[in-house]
Amino acid sequence: MEIELGSSGTARLSFRSDLERNVTIGFLYDHGANDLRSDPGGVIAPLDNVTLTANETKALVINATKPGHIIVVCTSSETIVRSAAYTLVLVEQSAVLGIVAKVVGWTYFAVWTIGYYPQMISNWKRKSVVGLNFDFVGLNMIGQVAYTLFTTGMFWIQQIQNEYMRRHPRGVIPVEVNDVFYTIHGAAINFIIVIQCIFYERGGQRMSWTGVGISTVTCGFMVVTAILGAAGTMEWLDVLTSASYVKLFITLIRCIPQIYMNFRRKSTRGFSIGYVLLDIGGGILSPIQMILIASNHDDWSSIIGNPTKFIHALLVMFFDVILMIQHYVLYWNSPKQKQPLEKDKSVPLITTTQL
């Protein structure tokens, strides 16, 4: 439930089955990490006890008094009332700022989603992948598959959701439908680019042994964790979390081969700058959304609490800036940059012993 500061929201209390007697419901407030208190911490006004009778639904008015968030938990001496009865209340300073944050979120989602197309279209028009580093392609594919496993598993598999809720009894599943669409779509486009690398003109390019080694280790790691999950040694939630760490690791290193190859060739020809521009656009908007949300709810710990997303955005911007400097500054007027792409075939690319 989202409530603007100074206003109120309404929750409804009822039982799914008939009551044979009246039941009094009290309220506790979870301040995080299952820290239950009788004081809501000033985020909302304290709630009075509510008595429910058979076939009755009562409106619970929640008044927002300070920006922040609190989990309201229903309590009673009756066993029919479970601790799972709760609602998350988010108090925002401005509803307009909340809408802006949502618009920014959907914008960076759209930017990152279409960011895969420039390289794919460029390859298709040229019928060539000369200039596109194969280590970059391979590592990107592995990272996207790893993140797809995480999002789809968290979103669709009930067993994994149950494991998450058991560890975070009043938590929220950290994956939404747009996350699932983004990862599946990204994996599909990356797969098409891999196919292009197989059938289009390559100019003698191949993955380096370093790239093959890293790919083998990361894939082997995911296979081993999956086996441990199937054997019951690890919970499937831990298996998927490990896959998300693979994605973060891939993000850390994936652009290095492309940057190094551009340096060796003194050219960015064949590598789509459109991908970089859209990628950095999403990388800038992502932390902006996090800052807007933190400011609106006066909860700066939310940035620290989601380090993977924040670090991912910073890494994206760091490597994209390097690629932009190579394209627009270092090699903009280099003779190699102005040559027809067909001539790139004879230029040595990254060696098989270097990343």
PDB file of C-alpha atoms in Angstrom, residues 6 46 50 98 100 119 176 203 228-229 249 288 292 295 308 337 343 352:
ATOM      1  CA  GLY A   6      -0.465  13.651   5.224  1.00  0.00           C
ATOM      2  CA  PRO A  46      -0.680   3.662  15.827  1.00  0.00           C
ATOM      3  CA  VAL A  50     -10.209  -4.297  15.873  1.00  0.00           C
ATOM      4  CA  GLY A  98       6.512   8.432  -7.068  1.00  0.00           C
ATOM      5  CA  VAL A 100       8.273  10.119 -11.915  1.00  0.00           C
ATOM      6  CA  GLN A 119      24.447  -4.616 -33.014  1.00  0.00           C
ATOM      7  CA  GLU A 176       8.546  -8.455 -11.451  1.00  0.00           C
ATOM      8  CA  GLY A 203      37.538 -12.408 -40.651  1.00  0.00           C
ATOM      9  CA  LEU A 228      23.830 -29.641  -5.559  1.00  0.00           C
ATOM     10  CA  GLY A 229      20.319 -28.222  -5.710  1.00  0.00           C
ATOM     11  CA  PHE A 249      30.826 -11.131 -12.445  1.00  0.00           C
ATOM     12  CA  ILE A 288      18.474   7.885 -10.752  1.00  0.00           C
ATOM     13  CA  LEU A 292      14.272   9.130  -6.439  1.00  0.00           C
ATOM     14  CA  SER A 295      14.413  10.352  -1.441  1.00  0.00           C
ATOM     15  CA  THR A 308      23.840  -5.674  -7.033  1.00  0.00           C
ATOM     16  CA  GLN A 337      38.221   3.986 -38.647  1.00  0.00           C
ATOM     17  CA  LYS A 343      39.430  -4.304 -45.251  1.00  0.00           C
ATOM     18  CA  THR A 352      44.082 -16.224 -28.422  1.00  0.00           C
TER      19      THR A 352
END
